[in-house]
Amino acid sequence: MGGQIVMELLSRKKDLASKAVIDGSICYPQPAMARYCIAMVRLCGRLMFGKNACRFQLAVMNRFFPSSMRYPEEIAEYYLRDMPRLRKETLYAVYRTYMMQYTLKKSVRSTNAEVMYLYGEKEMKCVRESARMFGELVPHCRIYEAKGYNHGYLSVYLPEEWLKLILPFLEER
């Protein structure tokens, strides 16, 4: 939801930021996807977010993922502590607002911020279309397609590569 928060803030106040980065957000409602996600949490929430499920997910990650893709121990501890506490109602609210209701406001056209909108080549069609839609409303936006990657892959699993992409953009005058 971070990208949508950035888009919403940029649409509300044109001089809020000089630079902004949006990573794979959707700009228009996806009610079918939201209903699917809500149904999955209702049916499988405990299997996905219970204590044992979280331990299993970390064990699989540690066994099969390269070390650069594993959570550091400190983050793994937070994950084990916090994910089982995540209430279903919180997830339902996220899906209803993020996927079911959010629409990019046309007022984003007036932003003075330089924006980089990046997304993975393997992301859902709605994310790729959202990048195009945002680029039409904010013509000075730079759109970057991360070839071969899925949603959030660069920032989560390859942070050094992500920084090599983002820092030059942020440091430009």
XYZ file of C-alpha atoms in Angstrom:
173
model
C 0.000 0.000 0.000
C 2.987 2.310 0.288
C 2.885 3.277 -3.373
C -0.776 4.163 -3.138
C -0.085 6.322 -0.099
C 2.600 8.155 -2.097
C 0.241 8.616 -5.055
C -2.523 9.875 -2.791
C -0.217 12.380 -1.076
C 1.118 13.627 -4.417
C -2.455 14.137 -5.640
C -3.390 16.167 -2.557
C -0.478 18.598 -2.379
C 1.557 19.435 -5.474
C 4.638 20.712 -3.593
C 4.746 17.985 -0.941
C 7.924 16.341 -2.251
C 10.614 17.008 -4.797
C 11.166 13.276 -5.504
C 9.044 10.180 -5.040
C 9.416 6.456 -5.743
C 6.439 4.180 -6.390
C 7.060 0.451 -6.580
C 4.390 -1.678 -8.259
C 1.147 -0.124 -7.051
C -2.283 -0.310 -8.579
C -4.144 2.823 -9.636
C -7.656 1.480 -10.123
C -9.981 -0.924 -8.282
C -9.590 -4.697 -8.555
C -12.726 -5.950 -6.739
C -12.504 -9.549 -7.969
C -8.921 -9.828 -6.728
C -9.915 -8.306 -3.383
C -12.792 -10.757 -2.951
C -10.466 -13.656 -3.803
C -7.858 -12.516 -1.246
C -10.496 -12.043 1.447
C -11.882 -15.522 0.741
C -8.386 -17.036 0.933
C -7.753 -15.413 4.307
C -11.136 -16.608 5.584
C -10.448 -20.165 4.433
C -6.701 -20.467 4.982
C -5.713 -17.601 7.263
C -4.488 -19.832 10.062
C -2.544 -21.992 7.607
C -0.899 -18.871 6.165
C -0.293 -16.783 9.271
C -0.378 -19.106 12.297
C 2.731 -19.592 14.436
C 3.515 -23.014 12.980
C 2.908 -21.778 9.440
C 5.328 -18.896 9.972
C 7.989 -21.222 11.379
C 7.511 -23.513 8.384
C 7.757 -20.590 5.931
C 11.042 -19.460 7.487
C 12.415 -23.007 7.474
C 11.590 -23.371 3.771
C 13.097 -19.983 3.035
C 16.296 -20.854 4.894
C 16.599 -24.206 3.194
C 15.797 -23.346 -0.410
C 16.496 -19.632 -0.878
C 19.975 -18.199 -1.444
C 21.332 -16.355 1.597
C 20.698 -12.967 -0.030
C 16.958 -13.743 -0.067
C 16.614 -14.932 3.532
C 15.406 -12.775 6.370
C 18.134 -11.681 8.763
C 17.658 -13.194 12.222
C 16.316 -9.929 13.665
C 13.614 -9.690 10.973
C 12.789 -13.393 11.320
C 12.152 -12.835 15.039
C 9.769 -9.964 14.249
C 8.078 -12.125 11.621
C 7.525 -14.992 14.050
C 6.232 -12.623 16.703
C 4.064 -10.309 14.621
C 2.554 -12.337 11.776
C 0.505 -14.667 14.024
C -0.896 -11.557 15.748
C -2.148 -10.088 12.471
C -5.933 -9.948 12.713
C -8.035 -11.149 9.792
C -10.119 -7.981 10.028
C -6.986 -5.927 9.389
C -6.274 -7.892 6.220
C -9.897 -7.537 5.087
C -9.669 -3.767 5.547
C -6.406 -3.650 3.574
C -7.887 -5.647 0.704
C -11.069 -3.548 0.665
C -9.182 -0.242 0.538
C -6.073 -1.201 -1.449
C -7.620 -3.499 -4.029
C -11.354 -2.933 -4.010
C -11.707 0.841 -3.723
C -8.586 2.867 -4.498
C -8.608 4.995 -7.648
C -5.795 7.356 -8.586
C -7.015 10.933 -8.524
C -6.603 13.084 -11.629
C -5.236 15.877 -9.423
C -1.910 13.981 -9.356
C -1.269 15.761 -12.697
C -0.353 18.916 -10.812
C 2.444 17.368 -8.745
C 5.811 19.068 -9.029
C 7.602 15.975 -7.774
C 9.914 14.004 -9.997
C 8.556 10.471 -9.782
C 10.063 7.097 -10.540
C 7.468 4.368 -10.935
C 8.999 0.905 -11.050
C 7.416 -2.478 -11.425
C 8.454 -6.014 -12.216
C 8.058 -7.429 -15.706
C 6.249 -10.448 -14.214
C 3.736 -8.425 -12.206
C 0.014 -8.690 -12.777
C -1.471 -6.920 -15.786
C -3.222 -4.375 -13.532
C 0.160 -3.220 -12.168
C 1.649 -2.785 -15.643
C -1.485 -0.902 -16.740
C -1.271 1.241 -13.610
C 2.291 2.254 -14.525
C 1.080 3.308 -17.961
C -1.905 5.144 -16.442
C 0.279 6.992 -13.935
C 2.742 7.896 -16.699
C -0.079 9.403 -18.774
C -1.196 11.590 -15.871
C 2.342 12.531 -14.805
C 4.304 12.808 -18.081
C 7.565 13.704 -16.300
C 7.383 10.370 -14.440
C 10.134 7.857 -15.184
C 8.798 4.357 -15.577
C 11.184 1.464 -15.056
C 10.320 -2.161 -15.790
C 12.507 -4.596 -13.822
C 13.067 -7.326 -16.403
C 12.517 -10.876 -15.177
C 11.225 -9.864 -11.747
C 7.936 -10.069 -9.894
C 6.322 -7.667 -7.422
C 8.761 -6.078 -4.978
C 11.533 -8.519 -5.837
C 14.253 -5.890 -6.294
C 13.549 -3.968 -3.108
C 13.025 -7.041 -0.912
C 15.514 -9.578 -2.260
C 18.082 -7.462 -4.107
C 18.265 -4.242 -2.082
C 21.763 -3.370 -3.319
C 20.587 -3.560 -6.929
C 17.479 -1.536 -6.014
C 19.672 1.136 -4.424
C 21.880 1.297 -7.549
C 18.741 2.118 -9.493
C 17.120 4.525 -7.032
C 20.043 6.497 -5.575
C 21.112 8.162 -8.853
C 17.497 9.260 -9.367
C 17.278 10.661 -5.827
C 20.667 12.404 -6.048
C 19.984 14.175 -9.365
C 19.575 17.913 -9.174
